[in-house]
PDB file of C-alpha atoms in Angstrom:
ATOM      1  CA  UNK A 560       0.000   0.000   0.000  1.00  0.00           C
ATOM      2  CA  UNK A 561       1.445   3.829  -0.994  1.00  0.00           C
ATOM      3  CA  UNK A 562       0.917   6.458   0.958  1.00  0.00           C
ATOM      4  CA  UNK A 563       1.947  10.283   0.542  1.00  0.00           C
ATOM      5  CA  UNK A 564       2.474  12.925   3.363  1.00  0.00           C
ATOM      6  CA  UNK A 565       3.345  16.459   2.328  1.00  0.00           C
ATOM      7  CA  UNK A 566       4.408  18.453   5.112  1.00  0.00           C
ATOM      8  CA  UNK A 567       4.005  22.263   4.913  1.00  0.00           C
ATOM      9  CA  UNK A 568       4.950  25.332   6.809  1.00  0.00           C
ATOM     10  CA  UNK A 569       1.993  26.817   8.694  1.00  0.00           C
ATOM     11  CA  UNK A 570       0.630  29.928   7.961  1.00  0.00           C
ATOM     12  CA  UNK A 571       2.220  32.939   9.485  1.00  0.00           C
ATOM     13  CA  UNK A 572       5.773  30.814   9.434  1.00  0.00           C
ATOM     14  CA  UNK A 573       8.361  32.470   7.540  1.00  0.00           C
ATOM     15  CA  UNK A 574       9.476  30.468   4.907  1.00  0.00           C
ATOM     16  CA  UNK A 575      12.816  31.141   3.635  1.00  0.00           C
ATOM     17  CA  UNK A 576      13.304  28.873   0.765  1.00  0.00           C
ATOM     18  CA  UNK A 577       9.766  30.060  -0.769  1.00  0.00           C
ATOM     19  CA  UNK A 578      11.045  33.645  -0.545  1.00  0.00           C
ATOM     20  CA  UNK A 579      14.380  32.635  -2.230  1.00  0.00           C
ATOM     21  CA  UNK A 580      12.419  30.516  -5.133  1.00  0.00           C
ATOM     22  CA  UNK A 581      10.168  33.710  -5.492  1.00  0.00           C
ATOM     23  CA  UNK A 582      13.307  36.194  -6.019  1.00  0.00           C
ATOM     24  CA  UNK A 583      15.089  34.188  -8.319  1.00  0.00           C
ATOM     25  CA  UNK A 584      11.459  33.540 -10.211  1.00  0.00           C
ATOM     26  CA  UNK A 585      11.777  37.342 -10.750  1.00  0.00           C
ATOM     27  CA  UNK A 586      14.970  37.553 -11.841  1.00  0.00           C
ATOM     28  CA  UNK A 587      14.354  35.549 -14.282  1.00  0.00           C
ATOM     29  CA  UNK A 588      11.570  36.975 -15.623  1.00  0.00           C
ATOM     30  CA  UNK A 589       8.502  35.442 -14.329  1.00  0.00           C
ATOM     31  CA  UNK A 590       6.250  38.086 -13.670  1.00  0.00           C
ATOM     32  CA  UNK A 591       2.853  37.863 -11.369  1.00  0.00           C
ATOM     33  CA  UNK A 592       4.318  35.295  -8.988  1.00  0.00           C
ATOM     34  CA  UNK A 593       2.429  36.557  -5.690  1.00  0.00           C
ATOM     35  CA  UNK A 594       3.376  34.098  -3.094  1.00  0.00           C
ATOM     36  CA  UNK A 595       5.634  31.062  -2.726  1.00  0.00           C
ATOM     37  CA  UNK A 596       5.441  28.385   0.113  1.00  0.00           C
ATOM     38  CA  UNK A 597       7.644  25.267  -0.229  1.00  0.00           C
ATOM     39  CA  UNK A 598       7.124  22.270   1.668  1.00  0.00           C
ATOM     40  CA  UNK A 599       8.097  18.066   1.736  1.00  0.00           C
ATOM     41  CA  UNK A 600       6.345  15.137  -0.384  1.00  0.00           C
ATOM     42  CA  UNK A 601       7.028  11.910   1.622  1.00  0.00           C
ATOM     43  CA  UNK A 602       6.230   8.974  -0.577  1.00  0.00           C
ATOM     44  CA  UNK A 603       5.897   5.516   1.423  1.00  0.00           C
ATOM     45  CA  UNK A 604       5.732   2.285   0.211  1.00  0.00           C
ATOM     46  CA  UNK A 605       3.970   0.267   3.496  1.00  0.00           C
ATOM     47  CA  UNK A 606       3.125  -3.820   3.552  1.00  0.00           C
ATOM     48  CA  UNK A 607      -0.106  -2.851   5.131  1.00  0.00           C
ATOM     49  CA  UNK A 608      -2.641  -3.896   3.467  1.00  0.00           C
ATOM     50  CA  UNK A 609      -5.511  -2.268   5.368  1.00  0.00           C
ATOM     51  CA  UNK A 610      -6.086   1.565   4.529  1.00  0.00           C
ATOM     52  CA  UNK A 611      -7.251   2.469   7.692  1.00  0.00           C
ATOM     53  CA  UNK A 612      -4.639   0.858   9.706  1.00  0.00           C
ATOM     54  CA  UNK A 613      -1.934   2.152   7.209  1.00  0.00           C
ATOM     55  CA  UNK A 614      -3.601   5.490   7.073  1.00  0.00           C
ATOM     56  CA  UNK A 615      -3.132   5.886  11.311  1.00  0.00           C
ATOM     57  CA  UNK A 616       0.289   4.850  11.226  1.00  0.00           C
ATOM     58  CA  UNK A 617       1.564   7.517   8.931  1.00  0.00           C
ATOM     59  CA  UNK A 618      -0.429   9.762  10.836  1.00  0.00           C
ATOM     60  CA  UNK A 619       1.930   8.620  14.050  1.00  0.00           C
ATOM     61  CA  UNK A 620       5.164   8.283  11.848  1.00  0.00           C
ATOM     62  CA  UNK A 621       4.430  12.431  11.225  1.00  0.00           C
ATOM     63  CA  UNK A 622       3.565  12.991  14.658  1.00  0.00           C
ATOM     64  CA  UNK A 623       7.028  11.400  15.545  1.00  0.00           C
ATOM     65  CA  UNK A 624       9.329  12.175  12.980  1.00  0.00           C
ATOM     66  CA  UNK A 625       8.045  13.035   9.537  1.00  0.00           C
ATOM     67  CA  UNK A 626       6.631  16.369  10.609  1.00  0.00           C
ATOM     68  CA  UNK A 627       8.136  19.273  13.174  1.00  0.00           C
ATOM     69  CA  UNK A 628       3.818  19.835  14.484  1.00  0.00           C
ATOM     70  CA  UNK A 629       4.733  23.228  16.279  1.00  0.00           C
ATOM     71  CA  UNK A 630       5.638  24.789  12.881  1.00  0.00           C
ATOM     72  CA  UNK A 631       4.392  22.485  10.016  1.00  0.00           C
ATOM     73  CA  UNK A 632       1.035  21.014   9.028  1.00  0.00           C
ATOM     74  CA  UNK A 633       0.624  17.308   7.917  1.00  0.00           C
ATOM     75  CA  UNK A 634      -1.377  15.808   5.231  1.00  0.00           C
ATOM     76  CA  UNK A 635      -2.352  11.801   4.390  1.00  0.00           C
ATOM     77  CA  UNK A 636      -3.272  10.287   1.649  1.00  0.00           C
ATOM     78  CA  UNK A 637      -3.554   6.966   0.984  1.00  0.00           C
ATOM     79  CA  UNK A 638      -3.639   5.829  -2.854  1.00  0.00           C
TER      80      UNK A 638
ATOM     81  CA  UNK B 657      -4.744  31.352  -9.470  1.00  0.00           C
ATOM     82  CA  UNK B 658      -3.277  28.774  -7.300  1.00  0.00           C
ATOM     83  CA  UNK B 659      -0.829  26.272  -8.096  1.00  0.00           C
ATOM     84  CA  UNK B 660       1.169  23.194  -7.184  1.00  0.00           C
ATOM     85  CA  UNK B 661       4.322  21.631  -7.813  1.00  0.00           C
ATOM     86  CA  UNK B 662       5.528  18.031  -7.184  1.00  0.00           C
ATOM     87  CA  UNK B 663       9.178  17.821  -8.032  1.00  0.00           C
ATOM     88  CA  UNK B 664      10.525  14.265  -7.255  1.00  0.00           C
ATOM     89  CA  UNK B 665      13.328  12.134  -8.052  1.00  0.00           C
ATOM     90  CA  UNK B 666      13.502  10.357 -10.757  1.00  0.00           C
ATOM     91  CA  UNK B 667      13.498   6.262 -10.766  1.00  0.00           C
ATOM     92  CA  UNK B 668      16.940   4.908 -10.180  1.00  0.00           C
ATOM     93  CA  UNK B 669      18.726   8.044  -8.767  1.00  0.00           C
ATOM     94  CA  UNK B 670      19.742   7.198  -5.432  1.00  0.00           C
ATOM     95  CA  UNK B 671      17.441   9.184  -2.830  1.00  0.00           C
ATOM     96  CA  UNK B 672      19.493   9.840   0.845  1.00  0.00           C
ATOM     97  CA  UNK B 673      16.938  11.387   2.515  1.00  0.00           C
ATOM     98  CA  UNK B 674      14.714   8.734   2.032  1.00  0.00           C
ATOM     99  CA  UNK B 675      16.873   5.913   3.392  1.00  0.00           C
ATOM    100  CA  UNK B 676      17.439   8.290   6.169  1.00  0.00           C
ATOM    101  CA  UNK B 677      13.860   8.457   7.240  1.00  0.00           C
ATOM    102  CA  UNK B 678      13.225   5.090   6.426  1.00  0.00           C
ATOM    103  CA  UNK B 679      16.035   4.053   8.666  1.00  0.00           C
ATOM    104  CA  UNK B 680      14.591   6.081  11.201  1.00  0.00           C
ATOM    105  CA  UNK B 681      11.075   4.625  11.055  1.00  0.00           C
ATOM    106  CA  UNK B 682      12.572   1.687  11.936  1.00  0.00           C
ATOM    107  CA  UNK B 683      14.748   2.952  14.637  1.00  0.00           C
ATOM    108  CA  UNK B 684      11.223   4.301  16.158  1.00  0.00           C
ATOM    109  CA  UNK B 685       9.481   0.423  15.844  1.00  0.00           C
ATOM    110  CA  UNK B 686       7.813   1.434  12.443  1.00  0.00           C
ATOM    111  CA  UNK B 687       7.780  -2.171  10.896  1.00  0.00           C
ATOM    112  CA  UNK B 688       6.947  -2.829   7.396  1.00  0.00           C
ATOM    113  CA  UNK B 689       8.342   0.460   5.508  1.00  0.00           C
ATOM    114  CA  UNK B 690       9.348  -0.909   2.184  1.00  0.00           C
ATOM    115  CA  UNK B 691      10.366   2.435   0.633  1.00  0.00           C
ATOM    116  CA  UNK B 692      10.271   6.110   1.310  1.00  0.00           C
ATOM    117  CA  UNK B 693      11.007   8.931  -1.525  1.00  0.00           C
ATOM    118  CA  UNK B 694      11.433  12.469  -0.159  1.00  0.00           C
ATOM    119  CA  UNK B 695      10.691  14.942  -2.654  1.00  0.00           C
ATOM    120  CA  UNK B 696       9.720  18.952  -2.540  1.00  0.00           C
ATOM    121  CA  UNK B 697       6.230  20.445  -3.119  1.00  0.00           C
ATOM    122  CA  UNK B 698       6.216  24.189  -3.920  1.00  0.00           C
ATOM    123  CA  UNK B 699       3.043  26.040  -4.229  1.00  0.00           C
ATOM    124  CA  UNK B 700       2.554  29.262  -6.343  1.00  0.00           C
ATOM    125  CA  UNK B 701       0.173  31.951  -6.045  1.00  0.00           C
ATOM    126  CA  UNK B 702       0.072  33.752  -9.281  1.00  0.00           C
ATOM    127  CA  UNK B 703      -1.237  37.170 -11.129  1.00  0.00           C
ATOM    128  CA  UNK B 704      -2.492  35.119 -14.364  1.00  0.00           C
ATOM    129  CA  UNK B 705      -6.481  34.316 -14.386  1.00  0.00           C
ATOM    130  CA  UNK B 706      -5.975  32.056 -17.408  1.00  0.00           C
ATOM    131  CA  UNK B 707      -5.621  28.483 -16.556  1.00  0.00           C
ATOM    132  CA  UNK B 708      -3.912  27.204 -19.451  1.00  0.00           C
ATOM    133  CA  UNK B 709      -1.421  29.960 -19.589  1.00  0.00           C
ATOM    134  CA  UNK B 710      -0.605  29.588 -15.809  1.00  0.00           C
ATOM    135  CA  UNK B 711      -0.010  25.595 -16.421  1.00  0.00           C
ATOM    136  CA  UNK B 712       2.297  26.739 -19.477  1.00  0.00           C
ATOM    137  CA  UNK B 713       3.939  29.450 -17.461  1.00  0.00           C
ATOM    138  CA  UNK B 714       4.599  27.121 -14.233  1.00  0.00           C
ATOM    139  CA  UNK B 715       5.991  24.221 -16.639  1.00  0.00           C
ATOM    140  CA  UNK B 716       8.817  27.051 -18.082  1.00  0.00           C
ATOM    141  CA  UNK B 717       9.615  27.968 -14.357  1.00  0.00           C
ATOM    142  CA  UNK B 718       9.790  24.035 -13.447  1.00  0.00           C
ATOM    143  CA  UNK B 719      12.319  23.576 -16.484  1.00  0.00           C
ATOM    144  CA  UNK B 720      14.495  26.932 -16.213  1.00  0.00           C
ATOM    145  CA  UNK B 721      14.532  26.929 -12.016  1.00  0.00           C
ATOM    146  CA  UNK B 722      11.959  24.370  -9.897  1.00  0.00           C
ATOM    147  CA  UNK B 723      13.602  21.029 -10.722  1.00  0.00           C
ATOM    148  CA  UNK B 724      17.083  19.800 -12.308  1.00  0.00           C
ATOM    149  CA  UNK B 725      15.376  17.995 -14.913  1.00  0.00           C
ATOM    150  CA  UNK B 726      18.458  15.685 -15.304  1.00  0.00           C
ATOM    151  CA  UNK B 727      17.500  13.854 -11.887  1.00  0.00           C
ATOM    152  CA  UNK B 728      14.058  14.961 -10.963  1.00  0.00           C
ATOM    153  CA  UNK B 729      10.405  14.845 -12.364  1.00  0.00           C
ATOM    154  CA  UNK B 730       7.888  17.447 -11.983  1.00  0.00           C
ATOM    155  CA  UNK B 731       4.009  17.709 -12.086  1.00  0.00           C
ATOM    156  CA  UNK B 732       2.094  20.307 -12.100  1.00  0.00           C
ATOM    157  CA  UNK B 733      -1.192  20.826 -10.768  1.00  0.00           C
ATOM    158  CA  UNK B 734      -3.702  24.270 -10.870  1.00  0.00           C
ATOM    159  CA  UNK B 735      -5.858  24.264  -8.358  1.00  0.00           C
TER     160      UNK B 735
END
Protein backbone atom coordinates (compact mmCIF):
# COMPACT_ATOMS: atom_id res chain seq x y z
CA UNK A 1 0.00 0.00 0.00
CA UNK A 2 1.44 3.83 -0.99
CA UNK A 3 0.92 6.46 0.96
CA UNK A 4 1.95 10.28 0.54
CA UNK A 5 2.47 12.92 3.36
CA UNK A 6 3.35 16.46 2.33
CA UNK A 7 4.41 18.45 5.11
CA UNK A 8 4.01 22.26 4.91
CA UNK A 9 4.95 25.33 6.81
CA UNK A 10 1.99 26.82 8.69
CA UNK A 11 0.63 29.93 7.96
CA UNK A 12 2.22 32.94 9.49
CA UNK A 13 5.77 30.81 9.43
CA UNK A 14 8.36 32.47 7.54
CA UNK A 15 9.48 30.47 4.91
CA UNK A 16 12.82 31.14 3.64
CA UNK A 17 13.30 28.87 0.77
CA UNK A 18 9.77 30.06 -0.77
CA UNK A 19 11.04 33.65 -0.55
CA UNK A 20 14.38 32.64 -2.23
CA UNK A 21 12.42 30.52 -5.13
CA UNK A 22 10.17 33.71 -5.49
CA UNK A 23 13.31 36.19 -6.02
CA UNK A 24 15.09 34.19 -8.32
CA UNK A 25 11.46 33.54 -10.21
CA UNK A 26 11.78 37.34 -10.75
CA UNK A 27 14.97 37.55 -11.84
CA UNK A 28 14.35 35.55 -14.28
CA UNK A 29 11.57 36.97 -15.62
CA UNK A 30 8.50 35.44 -14.33
CA UNK A 31 6.25 38.09 -13.67
CA UNK A 32 2.85 37.86 -11.37
CA UNK A 33 4.32 35.29 -8.99
CA UNK A 34 2.43 36.56 -5.69
CA UNK A 35 3.38 34.10 -3.09
CA UNK A 36 5.63 31.06 -2.73
CA UNK A 37 5.44 28.39 0.11
CA UNK A 38 7.64 25.27 -0.23
CA UNK A 39 7.12 22.27 1.67
CA UNK A 40 8.10 18.07 1.74
CA UNK A 41 6.34 15.14 -0.38
CA UNK A 42 7.03 11.91 1.62
CA UNK A 43 6.23 8.97 -0.58
CA UNK A 44 5.90 5.52 1.42
CA UNK A 45 5.73 2.29 0.21
CA UNK A 46 3.97 0.27 3.50
CA UNK A 47 3.13 -3.82 3.55
CA UNK A 48 -0.11 -2.85 5.13
CA UNK A 49 -2.64 -3.90 3.47
CA UNK A 50 -5.51 -2.27 5.37
CA UNK A 51 -6.09 1.57 4.53
CA UNK A 52 -7.25 2.47 7.69
CA UNK A 53 -4.64 0.86 9.71
CA UNK A 54 -1.93 2.15 7.21
CA UNK A 55 -3.60 5.49 7.07
CA UNK A 56 -3.13 5.89 11.31
CA UNK A 57 0.29 4.85 11.23
CA UNK A 58 1.56 7.52 8.93
CA UNK A 59 -0.43 9.76 10.84
CA UNK A 60 1.93 8.62 14.05
CA UNK A 61 5.16 8.28 11.85
CA UNK A 62 4.43 12.43 11.23
CA UNK A 63 3.57 12.99 14.66
CA UNK A 64 7.03 11.40 15.54
CA UNK A 65 9.33 12.17 12.98
CA UNK A 66 8.04 13.03 9.54
CA UNK A 67 6.63 16.37 10.61
CA UNK A 68 8.14 19.27 13.17
CA UNK A 69 3.82 19.84 14.48
CA UNK A 70 4.73 23.23 16.28
CA UNK A 71 5.64 24.79 12.88
CA UNK A 72 4.39 22.49 10.02
CA UNK A 73 1.04 21.01 9.03
CA UNK A 74 0.62 17.31 7.92
CA UNK A 75 -1.38 15.81 5.23
CA UNK A 76 -2.35 11.80 4.39
CA UNK A 77 -3.27 10.29 1.65
CA UNK A 78 -3.55 6.97 0.98
CA UNK A 79 -3.64 5.83 -2.85
CA UNK B 1 -4.74 31.35 -9.47
CA UNK B 2 -3.28 28.77 -7.30
CA UNK B 3 -0.83 26.27 -8.10
CA UNK B 4 1.17 23.19 -7.18
CA UNK B 5 4.32 21.63 -7.81
CA UNK B 6 5.53 18.03 -7.18
CA UNK B 7 9.18 17.82 -8.03
CA UNK B 8 10.53 14.27 -7.26
CA UNK B 9 13.33 12.13 -8.05
CA UNK B 10 13.50 10.36 -10.76
CA UNK B 11 13.50 6.26 -10.77
CA UNK B 12 16.94 4.91 -10.18
CA UNK B 13 18.73 8.04 -8.77
CA UNK B 14 19.74 7.20 -5.43
CA UNK B 15 17.44 9.18 -2.83
CA UNK B 16 19.49 9.84 0.85
CA UNK B 17 16.94 11.39 2.51
CA UNK B 18 14.71 8.73 2.03
CA UNK B 19 16.87 5.91 3.39
CA UNK B 20 17.44 8.29 6.17
CA UNK B 21 13.86 8.46 7.24
CA UNK B 22 13.23 5.09 6.43
CA UNK B 23 16.04 4.05 8.67
CA UNK B 24 14.59 6.08 11.20
CA UNK B 25 11.08 4.62 11.06
CA UNK B 26 12.57 1.69 11.94
CA UNK B 27 14.75 2.95 14.64
CA UNK B 28 11.22 4.30 16.16
CA UNK B 29 9.48 0.42 15.84
CA UNK B 30 7.81 1.43 12.44
CA UNK B 31 7.78 -2.17 10.90
CA UNK B 32 6.95 -2.83 7.40
CA UNK B 33 8.34 0.46 5.51
CA UNK B 34 9.35 -0.91 2.18
CA UNK B 35 10.37 2.44 0.63
CA UNK B 36 10.27 6.11 1.31
CA UNK B 37 11.01 8.93 -1.53
CA UNK B 38 11.43 12.47 -0.16
CA UNK B 39 10.69 14.94 -2.65
CA UNK B 40 9.72 18.95 -2.54
CA UNK B 41 6.23 20.45 -3.12
CA UNK B 42 6.22 24.19 -3.92
CA UNK B 43 3.04 26.04 -4.23
CA UNK B 44 2.55 29.26 -6.34
CA UNK B 45 0.17 31.95 -6.05
CA UNK B 46 0.07 33.75 -9.28
CA UNK B 47 -1.24 37.17 -11.13
CA UNK B 48 -2.49 35.12 -14.36
CA UNK B 49 -6.48 34.32 -14.39
CA UNK B 50 -5.97 32.06 -17.41
CA UNK B 51 -5.62 28.48 -16.56
CA UNK B 52 -3.91 27.20 -19.45
CA UNK B 53 -1.42 29.96 -19.59
CA UNK B 54 -0.61 29.59 -15.81
CA UNK B 55 -0.01 25.60 -16.42
CA UNK B 56 2.30 26.74 -19.48
CA UNK B 57 3.94 29.45 -17.46
CA UNK B 58 4.60 27.12 -14.23
CA UNK B 59 5.99 24.22 -16.64
CA UNK B 60 8.82 27.05 -18.08
CA UNK B 61 9.61 27.97 -14.36
CA UNK B 62 9.79 24.03 -13.45
CA UNK B 63 12.32 23.58 -16.48
CA UNK B 64 14.50 26.93 -16.21
CA UNK B 65 14.53 26.93 -12.02
CA UNK B 66 11.96 24.37 -9.90
CA UNK B 67 13.60 21.03 -10.72
CA UNK B 68 17.08 19.80 -12.31
CA UNK B 69 15.38 17.99 -14.91
CA UNK B 70 18.46 15.68 -15.30
CA UNK B 71 17.50 13.85 -11.89
CA UNK B 72 14.06 14.96 -10.96
CA UNK B 73 10.41 14.85 -12.36
CA UNK B 74 7.89 17.45 -11.98
CA UNK B 75 4.01 17.71 -12.09
CA UNK B 76 2.09 20.31 -12.10
CA UNK B 77 -1.19 20.83 -10.77
CA UNK B 78 -3.70 24.27 -10.87
CA UNK B 79 -5.86 24.26 -8.36
Amino acid sequence: MKARVHVTLKAGVLDPQGAAVRHSLGALGFEGVERVRQGKVIELELAETDAAKAEASVKDMCEKLLSNTVIENYTVEIL
